[in-house]
Each structure stands twice: as C-alpha cells, then as structure tokens.
mmCIF file of C-alpha atoms in Angstrom:
data_model
loop_
_atom_site.group_PDB
_atom_site.id
_atom_site.type_symbol
_atom_site.label_atom_id
_atom_site.label_comp_id
_atom_site.label_asym_id
_atom_site.label_seq_id
_atom_site.Cartn_x
_atom_site.Cartn_y
_atom_site.Cartn_z
ATOM 1 C CA UNK A 1 145.363 99.596 88.053
ATOM 2 C CA UNK A 2 146.425 99.968 91.696
ATOM 3 C CA UNK A 3 149.429 98.075 93.166
ATOM 4 C CA UNK A 4 147.109 96.050 95.448
ATOM 5 C CA UNK A 5 144.863 95.043 92.562
ATOM 6 C CA UNK A 6 147.954 94.041 90.505
ATOM 7 C CA UNK A 7 149.150 91.746 93.286
ATOM 8 C CA UNK A 8 145.704 90.118 93.618
ATOM 9 C CA UNK A 9 145.383 89.648 89.882
ATOM 10 C CA UNK A 10 148.920 88.215 89.622
ATOM 11 C CA UNK A 11 148.239 85.624 92.317
ATOM 12 C CA UNK A 12 144.682 84.709 91.304
ATOM 13 C CA UNK A 13 144.448 85.685 87.673
ATOM 14 C CA UNK A 14 142.351 82.725 86.573
ATOM 15 C CA UNK A 15 139.906 82.950 89.497
ATOM 16 C CA UNK A 16 139.508 86.691 89.164
ATOM 17 C CA UNK A 17 138.900 86.455 85.445
ATOM 18 C CA UNK A 18 136.204 83.840 85.938
ATOM 19 C CA UNK A 19 134.609 85.999 88.659
ATOM 20 C CA UNK A 20 134.507 89.042 86.368
ATOM 21 C CA UNK A 21 133.020 87.001 83.551
ATOM 22 C CA UNK A 22 130.291 85.703 85.898
ATOM 23 C CA UNK A 23 129.404 89.230 86.991
ATOM 24 C CA UNK A 24 129.155 90.338 83.356
ATOM 25 C CA UNK A 25 127.075 87.292 82.392
ATOM 26 C CA UNK A 26 124.617 87.790 85.255
ATOM 27 C CA UNK A 27 124.264 91.455 84.352
ATOM 28 C CA UNK A 28 123.433 90.569 80.743
ATOM 29 C CA UNK A 29 120.985 87.878 81.921
ATOM 30 C CA UNK A 30 119.130 90.307 84.215
ATOM 31 C CA UNK A 31 118.918 92.814 81.381
ATOM 32 C CA UNK A 32 117.524 90.183 79.011
ATOM 33 C CA UNK A 33 114.923 88.747 81.410
ATOM 34 C CA UNK A 34 112.801 91.598 82.650
ATOM 35 C CA UNK A 35 110.659 90.822 85.659
ATOM 36 C CA UNK A 36 107.049 91.686 84.803
ATOM 37 C CA UNK A 37 104.686 92.701 87.593
ATOM 38 C CA UNK A 38 101.361 91.034 86.826
ATOM 39 C CA UNK A 39 98.088 91.773 88.649
ATOM 40 C CA UNK A 40 95.244 89.260 88.232
ATOM 41 C CA UNK A 41 91.929 90.903 89.201
ATOM 42 C CA UNK A 42 88.895 89.075 87.711
ATOM 43 C CA UNK A 43 85.228 88.719 88.506
ATOM 44 C CA UNK A 44 83.790 85.233 88.945
ATOM 45 C CA UNK A 45 82.769 83.200 85.898
ATOM 46 C CA UNK A 46 79.192 83.098 87.116
ATOM 47 C CA UNK A 47 77.887 79.606 87.777
ATOM 48 C CA UNK A 48 81.211 78.027 86.812
ATOM 49 C CA UNK A 49 84.237 79.410 88.695
ATOM 50 C CA UNK A 50 84.595 81.714 91.689
ATOM 51 C CA UNK A 51 86.905 84.705 91.314
ATOM 52 C CA UNK A 52 89.423 82.891 93.565
ATOM 53 C CA UNK A 53 89.383 79.875 91.225
ATOM 54 C CA UNK A 54 89.761 82.133 88.192
ATOM 55 C CA UNK A 55 92.833 83.750 89.787
ATOM 56 C CA UNK A 56 94.398 80.366 90.518
ATOM 57 C CA UNK A 57 93.842 79.039 86.980
ATOM 58 C CA UNK A 58 95.319 82.152 85.370
ATOM 59 C CA UNK A 59 98.297 82.107 87.743
ATOM 60 C CA UNK A 60 98.954 78.427 87.002
ATOM 61 C CA UNK A 61 98.798 79.113 83.280
ATOM 62 C CA UNK A 62 101.212 82.034 83.502
ATOM 63 C CA UNK A 63 103.682 80.003 85.551
ATOM 64 C CA UNK A 64 103.706 77.286 82.889
ATOM 65 C CA UNK A 65 105.032 79.950 80.511
ATOM 66 C CA UNK A 66 107.505 81.615 82.888
ATOM 67 C CA UNK A 67 108.457 81.531 86.561
ATOM 68 C CA UNK A 68 110.386 84.781 86.391
ATOM 69 C CA UNK A 69 107.453 87.162 86.881
ATOM 70 C CA UNK A 70 105.975 88.725 89.998
ATOM 71 C CA UNK A 71 102.293 87.715 90.145
ATOM 72 C CA UNK A 72 99.680 89.153 92.498
ATOM 73 C CA UNK A 73 96.156 87.687 92.641
ATOM 74 C CA UNK A 74 93.225 89.833 93.761
ATOM 75 C CA UNK A 75 89.828 88.088 93.511
ATOM 76 C CA UNK A 76 87.216 90.773 92.843
ATOM 77 C CA UNK A 77 83.505 91.469 92.505
ATOM 78 C CA UNK A 78 81.184 94.366 91.705
ATOM 79 C CA UNK A 79 78.601 93.464 94.333
ATOM 80 C CA UNK A 80 77.279 90.129 93.131
ATOM 81 C CA UNK A 81 78.532 86.585 93.628
ATOM 82 C CA UNK A 82 81.745 86.425 95.667
ATOM 83 C CA UNK A 83 81.484 89.978 97.007
ATOM 84 C CA UNK A 84 81.743 89.057 100.689
ATOM 85 C CA UNK A 85 84.578 86.586 100.040
ATOM 86 C CA UNK A 86 86.569 89.394 98.423
ATOM 87 C CA UNK A 87 86.079 91.543 101.509
ATOM 88 C CA UNK A 88 87.156 88.639 103.702
ATOM 89 C CA UNK A 89 90.387 88.335 101.728
ATOM 90 C CA UNK A 90 91.129 92.063 101.537
ATOM 91 C CA UNK A 91 90.112 93.064 105.072
ATOM 92 C CA UNK A 92 91.266 89.910 106.874
ATOM 93 C CA UNK A 93 87.695 89.238 107.904
ATOM 94 C CA UNK A 94 86.013 86.091 109.124
ATOM 95 C CA UNK A 95 82.897 84.168 108.203
ATOM 96 C CA UNK A 96 79.909 83.691 110.493
ATOM 97 C CA UNK A 97 77.353 80.992 109.699
ATOM 98 C CA UNK A 98 73.629 80.804 110.346
ATOM 99 C CA UNK A 99 70.466 79.262 108.963
ATOM 100 C CA UNK A 100 68.228 81.268 106.641
ATOM 101 C CA UNK A 101 65.537 80.733 104.032
ATOM 102 C CA UNK A 102 66.061 80.643 100.300
ATOM 103 C CA UNK A 103 63.691 82.318 97.839
ATOM 104 C CA UNK A 104 61.191 79.459 98.117
ATOM 105 C CA UNK A 105 61.084 79.374 101.945
ATOM 106 C CA UNK A 106 63.383 76.367 102.319
ATOM 107 C CA UNK A 107 65.863 76.399 105.214
ATOM 108 C CA UNK A 108 69.480 76.566 104.029
ATOM 109 C CA UNK A 109 72.962 77.329 105.391
ATOM 110 C CA UNK A 110 73.810 81.009 105.092
ATOM 111 C CA UNK A 111 76.842 83.103 105.922
ATOM 112 C CA UNK A 112 78.088 86.652 106.308
ATOM 113 C CA UNK A 113 81.567 88.188 106.367
ATOM 114 C CA UNK A 114 82.555 90.441 109.269
ATOM 115 C CA UNK A 115 85.512 92.702 110.006
ATOM 116 C CA UNK A 116 85.879 95.442 112.641
ATOM 117 C CA UNK A 117 82.308 96.768 113.190
ATOM 118 C CA UNK A 118 81.058 95.888 109.700
ATOM 119 C CA UNK A 119 79.187 92.965 108.187
ATOM 120 C CA UNK A 120 79.211 92.247 104.453
ATOM 121 C CA UNK A 121 76.183 90.378 103.150
ATOM 122 C CA UNK A 122 75.441 89.144 99.635
ATOM 123 C CA UNK A 123 71.818 89.018 98.538
ATOM 124 C CA UNK A 124 72.845 86.040 96.375
ATOM 125 C CA UNK A 125 73.560 83.899 99.464
ATOM 126 C CA UNK A 126 69.957 83.602 100.667
ATOM 127 C CA UNK A 127 68.040 85.101 97.739
ATOM 128 C CA UNK A 128 70.105 83.769 94.866
ATOM 129 C CA UNK A 129 68.752 82.539 91.556
ATOM 130 C CA UNK A 130 68.023 78.788 91.587
ATOM 131 C CA UNK A 131 67.509 76.252 88.801
ATOM 132 C CA UNK A 132 63.792 76.386 89.431
ATOM 133 C CA UNK A 133 62.786 79.856 88.231
ATOM 134 C CA UNK A 134 59.439 80.975 89.583
ATOM 135 C CA UNK A 135 59.902 84.645 90.358
ATOM 136 C CA UNK A 136 56.230 85.121 91.286
ATOM 137 C CA UNK A 137 56.676 82.690 94.214
ATOM 138 C CA UNK A 138 60.122 83.966 95.231
ATOM 139 C CA UNK A 139 60.918 86.120 98.266
ATOM 140 C CA UNK A 140 63.884 88.077 99.663
ATOM 141 C CA UNK A 141 62.991 87.005 103.223
ATOM 142 C CA UNK A 142 66.288 85.146 103.738
ATOM 143 C CA UNK A 143 68.332 88.262 103.038
ATOM 144 C CA UNK A 144 66.454 90.001 105.829
ATOM 145 C CA UNK A 145 67.266 87.082 108.123
ATOM 146 C CA UNK A 146 70.990 87.449 107.393
ATOM 147 C CA UNK A 147 70.806 91.186 108.128
ATOM 148 C CA UNK A 148 68.969 90.518 111.391
ATOM 149 C CA UNK A 149 71.596 87.910 112.337
ATOM 150 C CA UNK A 150 74.423 90.392 111.676
ATOM 151 C CA UNK A 151 72.806 92.983 113.926
ATOM 152 C CA UNK A 152 72.266 90.382 116.670
ATOM 153 C CA UNK A 153 76.019 89.698 116.572
ATOM 154 C CA UNK A 154 76.789 93.385 117.133
ATOM 155 C CA UNK A 155 77.376 94.517 113.532
ATOM 156 C CA UNK A 156 75.185 97.530 112.790
ATOM 157 C CA UNK A 157 77.170 98.702 109.732
ATOM 158 C CA UNK A 158 75.951 96.589 106.840
ATOM 159 C CA UNK A 159 77.470 96.542 103.369
ATOM 160 C CA UNK A 160 74.865 94.790 101.234
ATOM 161 C CA UNK A 161 76.115 93.349 97.942
ATOM 162 C CA UNK A 162 73.195 93.442 95.528
ATOM 163 C CA UNK A 163 73.084 91.012 92.639
ATOM 164 C CA UNK A 164 72.432 87.472 91.485
ATOM 165 C CA UNK A 165 68.932 87.222 92.974
ATOM 166 C CA UNK A 166 66.038 85.073 91.843
ATOM 167 C CA UNK A 167 63.317 87.251 93.384
ATOM 168 C CA UNK A 168 61.523 90.460 92.460
ATOM 169 C CA UNK A 169 59.494 91.339 95.554
ATOM 170 C CA UNK A 170 60.671 94.919 96.044
ATOM 171 C CA UNK A 171 62.397 93.953 99.283
ATOM 172 C CA UNK A 172 59.079 93.099 100.956
ATOM 173 C CA UNK A 173 60.414 89.749 102.129
ATOM 174 C CA UNK A 174 63.603 91.191 103.608
ATOM 175 C CA UNK A 175 61.633 93.922 105.372
ATOM 176 C CA UNK A 176 59.239 91.338 106.825
ATOM 177 C CA UNK A 177 62.152 89.375 108.302
ATOM 178 C CA UNK A 178 63.303 92.650 109.897
ATOM 179 C CA UNK A 179 59.941 93.319 111.550
ATOM 180 C CA UNK A 180 57.795 95.053 108.940
ATOM 181 C CA UNK A 181 54.231 93.750 108.676
ATOM 182 C CA UNK A 182 52.389 93.840 105.346
ATOM 183 C CA UNK A 183 48.614 93.271 105.355
ATOM 184 C CA UNK A 184 46.270 91.966 102.670
ATOM 185 C CA UNK A 185 42.747 93.257 101.956
ATOM 186 C CA UNK A 186 41.370 91.306 104.941
ATOM 187 C CA UNK A 187 43.965 92.895 107.214
ATOM 188 C CA UNK A 188 45.692 89.550 107.485
ATOM 189 C CA UNK A 189 49.489 89.478 107.826
ATOM 190 C CA UNK A 190 51.447 88.336 104.777
ATOM 191 C CA UNK A 191 54.013 86.142 106.491
ATOM 192 C CA UNK A 192 56.326 85.396 103.551
ATOM 193 C CA UNK A 193 55.824 88.089 100.875
ATOM 194 C CA UNK A 194 56.616 87.034 97.320
ATOM 195 C CA UNK A 195 56.580 88.778 93.975
ATOM 196 C CA UNK A 196 52.966 87.777 93.514
ATOM 197 C CA UNK A 197 51.934 89.227 96.907
ATOM 198 C CA UNK A 198 52.906 92.812 96.089
ATOM 199 C CA UNK A 199 49.667 93.384 94.217
ATOM 200 C CA UNK A 200 47.682 92.277 97.281
ATOM 201 C CA UNK A 201 49.238 94.647 99.826
ATOM 202 C CA UNK A 202 46.616 96.894 101.419
ATOM 203 C CA UNK A 203 48.576 98.143 104.419
ATOM 204 C CA UNK A 204 51.937 98.124 106.178
ATOM 205 C CA UNK A 205 53.397 98.733 109.646
ATOM 206 C CA UNK A 206 57.058 99.543 110.306
ATOM 207 C CA UNK A 207 56.903 100.177 114.063
ATOM 208 C CA UNK A 208 58.550 96.883 115.103
ATOM 209 C CA UNK A 209 61.471 97.033 112.679
ATOM 210 C CA UNK A 210 64.988 96.201 113.856
ATOM 211 C CA UNK A 211 66.555 99.552 114.679
ATOM 212 C CA UNK A 212 69.973 101.136 114.235
ATOM 213 C CA UNK A 213 71.116 99.646 110.939
ATOM 214 C CA UNK A 214 73.511 101.725 108.838
ATOM 215 C CA UNK A 215 73.260 100.482 105.254
ATOM 216 C CA UNK A 216 75.684 100.797 102.377
ATOM 217 C CA UNK A 217 74.029 99.369 99.270
ATOM 218 C CA UNK A 218 76.635 98.077 96.825
ATOM 219 C CA UNK A 219 75.447 97.781 93.239
ATOM 220 C CA UNK A 220 76.677 98.596 89.764
ATOM 221 C CA UNK A 221 73.242 98.985 88.172
ATOM 222 C CA UNK A 222 71.335 102.261 88.095
ATOM 223 C CA UNK A 223 67.863 100.866 87.456
ATOM 224 C CA UNK A 224 64.988 102.501 89.282
ATOM 225 C CA UNK A 225 62.353 100.675 91.332
ATOM 226 C CA UNK A 226 59.631 100.293 88.662
ATOM 227 C CA UNK A 227 58.852 101.410 85.113
ATOM 228 C CA UNK A 228 60.510 100.546 81.798
ATOM 229 C CA UNK A 229 63.959 100.870 83.398
ATOM 230 C CA UNK A 230 62.848 99.225 86.626
ATOM 231 C CA UNK A 231 63.538 95.934 88.365
ATOM 232 C CA UNK A 232 60.739 93.959 86.666
ATOM 233 C CA UNK A 233 61.090 95.086 83.054
ATOM 234 C CA UNK A 234 64.891 94.838 83.010
ATOM 235 C CA UNK A 235 65.635 91.772 85.148
ATOM 236 C CA UNK A 236 62.507 89.648 85.777
ATOM 237 C CA UNK A 237 62.645 87.644 82.539
ATOM 238 C CA UNK A 238 66.027 86.172 83.412
ATOM 239 C CA UNK A 239 64.418 85.066 86.677
ATOM 240 C CA UNK A 240 61.679 83.142 84.861
ATOM 241 C CA UNK A 241 58.937 85.740 84.290
ATOM 242 C CA UNK A 242 56.892 85.834 81.097
ATOM 243 C CA UNK A 243 55.615 89.083 79.544
ATOM 244 C CA UNK A 244 52.385 89.092 81.560
ATOM 245 C CA UNK A 245 54.222 88.424 84.814
ATOM 246 C CA UNK A 246 56.716 91.212 84.086
ATOM 247 C CA UNK A 247 53.808 93.659 83.897
ATOM 248 C CA UNK A 248 52.251 92.226 87.069
ATOM 249 C CA UNK A 249 55.537 92.557 88.948
ATOM 250 C CA UNK A 250 55.989 96.110 87.751
ATOM 251 C CA UNK A 251 52.480 97.010 88.946
ATOM 252 C CA UNK A 252 53.270 95.303 92.248
ATOM 253 C CA UNK A 253 56.440 97.355 92.720
ATOM 254 C CA UNK A 254 54.499 100.505 91.980
ATOM 255 C CA UNK A 255 51.833 99.501 94.500
ATOM 256 C CA UNK A 256 54.379 98.540 97.169
ATOM 257 C CA UNK A 257 56.144 101.865 96.768
ATOM 258 C CA UNK A 258 52.886 103.614 97.686
ATOM 259 C CA UNK A 259 52.973 101.927 101.122
ATOM 260 C CA UNK A 260 56.678 102.495 101.836
ATOM 261 C CA UNK A 261 57.599 105.408 104.137
ATOM 262 C CA UNK A 262 59.673 107.208 101.482
ATOM 263 C CA UNK A 263 58.917 107.382 97.748
ATOM 264 C CA UNK A 264 61.923 105.835 96.041
ATOM 265 C CA UNK A 265 60.514 105.635 92.501
ATOM 266 C CA UNK A 266 63.022 108.081 91.001
ATOM 267 C CA UNK A 267 66.157 107.017 92.893
ATOM 268 C CA UNK A 268 68.765 105.285 90.749
ATOM 269 C CA UNK A 269 69.858 101.857 91.931
ATOM 270 C CA UNK A 270 66.704 101.070 93.904
ATOM 271 C CA UNK A 271 65.742 98.414 91.342
ATOM 272 C CA UNK A 272 68.854 96.377 92.149
ATOM 273 C CA UNK A 273 68.367 92.757 93.275
ATOM 274 C CA UNK A 274 64.686 92.689 92.415
ATOM 275 C CA UNK A 275 64.044 95.916 94.316
ATOM 276 C CA UNK A 276 65.599 94.725 97.603
ATOM 277 C CA UNK A 277 67.697 97.878 97.515
ATOM 278 C CA UNK A 278 64.642 100.104 97.153
ATOM 279 C CA UNK A 279 62.564 98.536 99.910
ATOM 280 C CA UNK A 280 65.374 98.656 102.475
ATOM 281 C CA UNK A 281 66.501 102.122 101.388
ATOM 282 C CA UNK A 282 62.997 103.535 101.826
ATOM 283 C CA UNK A 283 62.761 102.279 105.413
ATOM 284 C CA UNK A 284 66.355 102.609 106.618
ATOM 285 C CA UNK A 285 67.985 105.150 104.340
ATOM 286 C CA UNK A 286 71.698 104.697 103.753
ATOM 287 C CA UNK A 287 74.002 105.167 100.788
ATOM 288 C CA UNK A 288 73.741 103.567 97.352
ATOM 289 C CA UNK A 289 77.255 103.173 95.955
ATOM 290 C CA UNK A 290 79.112 101.309 93.244
ATOM 291 C CA UNK A 291 80.053 97.833 94.474
ATOM 292 C CA UNK A 292 83.199 98.009 92.389
ATOM 293 C CA UNK A 293 84.159 101.403 93.803
ATOM 294 C CA UNK A 294 83.709 100.487 97.457
ATOM 295 C CA UNK A 295 85.690 97.250 97.102
ATOM 296 C CA UNK A 296 88.353 99.133 95.109
ATOM 297 C CA UNK A 297 88.732 101.591 97.957
ATOM 298 C CA UNK A 298 89.273 98.865 100.548
ATOM 299 C CA UNK A 299 91.651 96.993 98.210
ATOM 300 C CA UNK A 300 93.640 100.091 97.148
ATOM 301 C CA UNK A 301 93.055 98.795 93.624
ATOM 302 C CA UNK A 302 94.032 101.848 91.597
ATOM 303 C CA UNK A 303 97.413 102.044 93.327
ATOM 304 C CA UNK A 304 97.987 98.329 92.684
ATOM 305 C CA UNK A 305 97.208 98.851 88.989
ATOM 306 C CA UNK A 306 99.535 101.851 88.808
ATOM 307 C CA UNK A 307 102.377 99.736 90.230
ATOM 308 C CA UNK A 308 101.843 96.805 87.835
ATOM 309 C CA UNK A 309 103.018 96.242 84.273
ATOM 310 C CA UNK A 310 100.248 93.918 83.104
ATOM 311 C CA UNK A 311 96.717 93.553 84.436
ATOM 312 C CA UNK A 312 94.583 90.500 83.656
ATOM 313 C CA UNK A 313 90.848 90.653 84.303
ATOM 314 C CA UNK A 314 87.823 88.723 83.101
ATOM 315 C CA UNK A 315 84.288 87.454 83.569
ATOM 316 C CA UNK A 316 82.030 84.637 82.455
ATOM 317 C CA UNK A 317 80.358 86.490 79.598
ATOM 318 C CA UNK A 318 81.560 89.696 77.974
ATOM 319 C CA UNK A 319 78.738 91.343 76.048
ATOM 320 C CA UNK A 320 77.101 94.738 75.551
ATOM 321 C CA UNK A 321 76.208 94.913 79.256
ATOM 322 C CA UNK A 322 79.926 94.830 80.074
ATOM 323 C CA UNK A 323 80.277 98.238 78.413
ATOM 324 C CA UNK A 324 77.632 99.634 80.776
ATOM 325 C CA UNK A 325 80.115 99.507 83.660
ATOM 326 C CA UNK A 326 80.731 95.894 84.605
ATOM 327 C CA UNK A 327 83.970 94.941 86.346
ATOM 328 C CA UNK A 328 86.248 94.219 83.333
ATOM 329 C CA UNK A 329 85.218 97.495 81.701
ATOM 330 C CA UNK A 330 86.100 99.481 84.817
ATOM 331 C CA UNK A 331 89.410 97.631 85.196
ATOM 332 C CA UNK A 332 90.242 98.407 81.557
ATOM 333 C CA UNK A 333 89.459 102.090 82.098
ATOM 334 C CA UNK A 334 91.774 102.265 85.124
ATOM 335 C CA UNK A 335 94.510 100.581 83.083
ATOM 336 C CA UNK A 336 93.986 103.109 80.312
ATOM 337 C CA UNK A 337 94.226 105.945 82.842
ATOM 338 C CA UNK A 338 97.603 104.710 84.092
ATOM 339 C CA UNK A 339 98.950 103.556 80.729
ATOM 340 C CA UNK A 340 99.003 99.870 81.668
ATOM 341 C CA UNK A 341 98.442 96.849 79.436
ATOM 342 C CA UNK A 342 95.137 95.083 80.088
ATOM 343 C CA UNK A 343 94.151 91.585 78.970
ATOM 344 C CA UNK A 344 90.540 90.417 79.338
ATOM 345 C CA UNK A 345 89.863 86.667 79.554
ATOM 346 C CA UNK A 346 86.191 85.685 79.266
ATOM 347 C CA UNK A 347 84.248 82.464 79.201
ATOM 348 C CA UNK A 348 82.606 83.787 76.063
ATOM 349 C CA UNK A 349 83.089 87.128 74.318
ATOM 350 C CA UNK A 350 80.337 88.442 72.046
ATOM 351 C CA UNK A 351 82.741 90.436 69.867
ATOM 352 C CA UNK A 352 83.326 93.115 72.505
ATOM 353 C CA UNK A 353 86.650 94.964 72.406
ATOM 354 C CA UNK A 354 87.960 96.226 75.747
ATOM 355 C CA UNK A 355 91.476 96.502 77.078
ATOM 356 C CA UNK A 356 94.481 95.767 74.875
ATOM 357 C CA UNK A 357 93.620 92.145 74.209
ATOM 358 C CA UNK A 358 90.653 89.811 74.614
ATOM 359 C CA UNK A 359 90.848 86.038 75.026
ATOM 360 C CA UNK A 360 87.791 83.770 75.060
ATOM 361 C CA UNK A 361 87.470 80.215 76.343
ATOM 362 C CA UNK A 362 84.823 79.611 73.688
ATOM 363 C CA UNK A 363 86.319 79.679 70.192
ATOM 364 C CA UNK A 364 86.259 77.746 66.934
ATOM 365 C CA UNK A 365 87.560 74.646 68.651
ATOM 366 C CA UNK A 366 85.656 74.904 71.952
ATOM 367 C CA UNK A 367 81.883 74.958 72.396
ATOM 368 C CA UNK A 368 80.127 76.770 75.278
ATOM 369 C CA UNK A 369 79.252 73.391 76.821
ATOM 370 C CA UNK A 370 82.872 72.228 76.679
ATOM 371 C CA UNK A 371 84.061 75.527 78.160
ATOM 372 C CA UNK A 372 81.658 75.249 81.099
ATOM 373 C CA UNK A 373 82.360 71.568 81.767
ATOM 374 C CA UNK A 374 86.148 71.969 81.560
ATOM 375 C CA UNK A 375 86.516 75.582 82.666
ATOM 376 C CA UNK A 376 89.568 75.138 84.899
ATOM 377 C CA UNK A 377 91.615 73.223 82.340
ATOM 378 C CA UNK A 378 90.723 75.494 79.413
ATOM 379 C CA UNK A 379 91.250 78.709 81.389
ATOM 380 C CA UNK A 380 94.666 77.502 82.565
ATOM 381 C CA UNK A 381 95.621 76.677 78.973
ATOM 382 C CA UNK A 382 94.342 79.997 77.602
ATOM 383 C CA UNK A 383 96.290 81.929 80.236
ATOM 384 C CA UNK A 384 99.499 80.528 78.774
ATOM 385 C CA UNK A 385 98.937 82.672 75.656
ATOM 386 C CA UNK A 386 98.912 85.950 77.598
ATOM 387 C CA UNK A 387 102.710 86.292 77.595
ATOM 388 C CA UNK A 388 103.238 84.917 74.074
#
C-alpha cells in the first residue's frame, strides 16, 4: 500500500470501506443479472393483430417479467398483409392515399408506401379477401389502380407484395386498370374483368398500357399460373370457390395465358395472388423474389439476429404450410444458422415444432374464439412465459 493511499485510508477509513463494498456489490449484481438482447420479429396474426400490434404485446409481456433486457421490435411480413407498413418503418417511408376499387368494384380508400424512387404496394389493400367470398365475381382491378397512381406520382420502381387476395382473375383486372383491353366474343370490351370473365376472353390489346414500370414481385409461394399446382387449384377454395368453380377458374387461367404476350405457364410464383403476379409479369417482365428475402435485405435482418441472444417470432396459425417457407420457419432457420435461441408464439399451433420453443395462444384453457376475441391480452400474458 502506497504512503498516499495509507494517509487517505487513515483519514477516511469508514467512507473508503463503504465505497469499496459498493463497488464489489455492484460488480456481483452486474454478473448476476445478465442483459439479454431480445429481437421481436413476427408476422401479423392475420385478421386479428397487425405485426406492429404483435410486437407491442410481446414487448409488454416481456417487460412485466423483467425490465433489465434490451428489446428491439421489428414488425415483419413475407409479402402479404402489413408488407408495405414494414417497409415504411424500415426505410423511413411515407404513406400516400388514393381511392381505388375493391374486388367487387366498390370504391374504397387505398394507400401505398413510398421511399426514394420506389413504391411498395400490397395486393391485399385493394384486392384483399372480404367476408363475402365470391371469387367468380372478384377482380384485381383495384391493384392496377394503385400501381397506376404510384406511377402518376413519379414512382416507376414498384415492389408488389403478393398475398391475401380474394380474387383469381389471373391479373386481368389489374392489367385492365393499366390500359390493357380484353374483348369478348362480340369484340366488346370487358370493362371490369373477373374470375368468371377469363373463359370469355377472345382477344386482347396491350398497346395503351402504362409504360416504364419496373416490377419486383414479392411472394413466398412458388405456385405456377394454372394446373394442379396453380392459382385456382391451390388457393381458390379459401376464396369461396367450389370444386366446379375451381376447374372453371383453372381453365380460365389457361385461356388467359394464351392471349398474354409471354407464356408464363411454367414460371414459378406466377400463381401468386390469384395469378396477379403472372398477368403483370407476362406484360411488364420484372423479377419474382421472396418477399421475406427482399424485406430482410432492407432490414439487415440476418445481422440483427446474429447480434441478438433471443429471437421471438410468430404468426396467427402455425401448420404444415409454415414448414414450406413461411416467415417463422425462415426466422427459425436463420437462428439455427447463427446458434441463437428462437421462440415461436402462434395464435394456434397444429403440433408443428420449429425453433427452440413453441407457445400457442390456444391451449387447453383457451378456445380459438377466446384467443381471437382477446388476442392482445392473451398474447401479452403468454409472452411473460418466454423468460421463465
């Protein structure tokens, strides 16, 4: 012990001793309470909670357990509901509003997200599935209106999030809104093409189409335009089609493809959003990419996962389709790659095992109806078990 230190200790022995004890205590406390870096990156609970709401509920639940952790929320999407909102959050974009038509030709409020020279548009905004499910009478026209609006505002680069649609018209409606003219057997213009109209197309003109659109089609399905793995056979029933109508829609897609400028029958992903992807891709070209991958790139997701200790993801329903590449599955795979713990919270889980742990809102004490009607409260409560 130095002479100076001896003098200080002699004069202030009690104070110095207390100070040293405090330093030791704080050191032990910091060692005992490890700060965990938590990343919350869920999809929406479709029809119940947006991905932003899911993030907030999980964060609130975690904070009821401990306030010592570092929590980052990253609302996410794979191209469907909430896709443009995620881009707005990640890219500091803004929302532009306009009127457009829904699948049954009713005027509604629509919106797009824009940043730099790019517009992000969800097919679900104008062409989303509604309670009334009549896919034969449904059209993608409103999606075309949103695309046309984006171009009129100076945004020629379009990222189109494909998913959550209630139509199966092969993109005929969207193309019509962009200037394409489809004719029936009497050479009469079909002004608002629906799923039923595809089988009555006898001609098409693309000369007056809006020009100069650079499309990026964001989808995480690989279904082709028509056939057993096509838009009608795979998705039309959930949009209200019966067996006969599924076959009619498939024949219509096959017929429509014959009038499109480029045969897209064998191109994976063209069956997305009731074939909207295929119709637009045939006329405009572009790139069909994974919605999850493109959003991950903008969000620097993999790096965020690598820098976290615990990742929490989730979705409304975890079933066999999740294992085909839906968002929680891809998050779990990235966590596995980087050796990170992954917890999946779902509205309902049909005995699917992904990540390190699965938590379901629906269990022995909670029915599906109760989970949907009280989703925020139950999700917040369930999130409290993540750190226990």
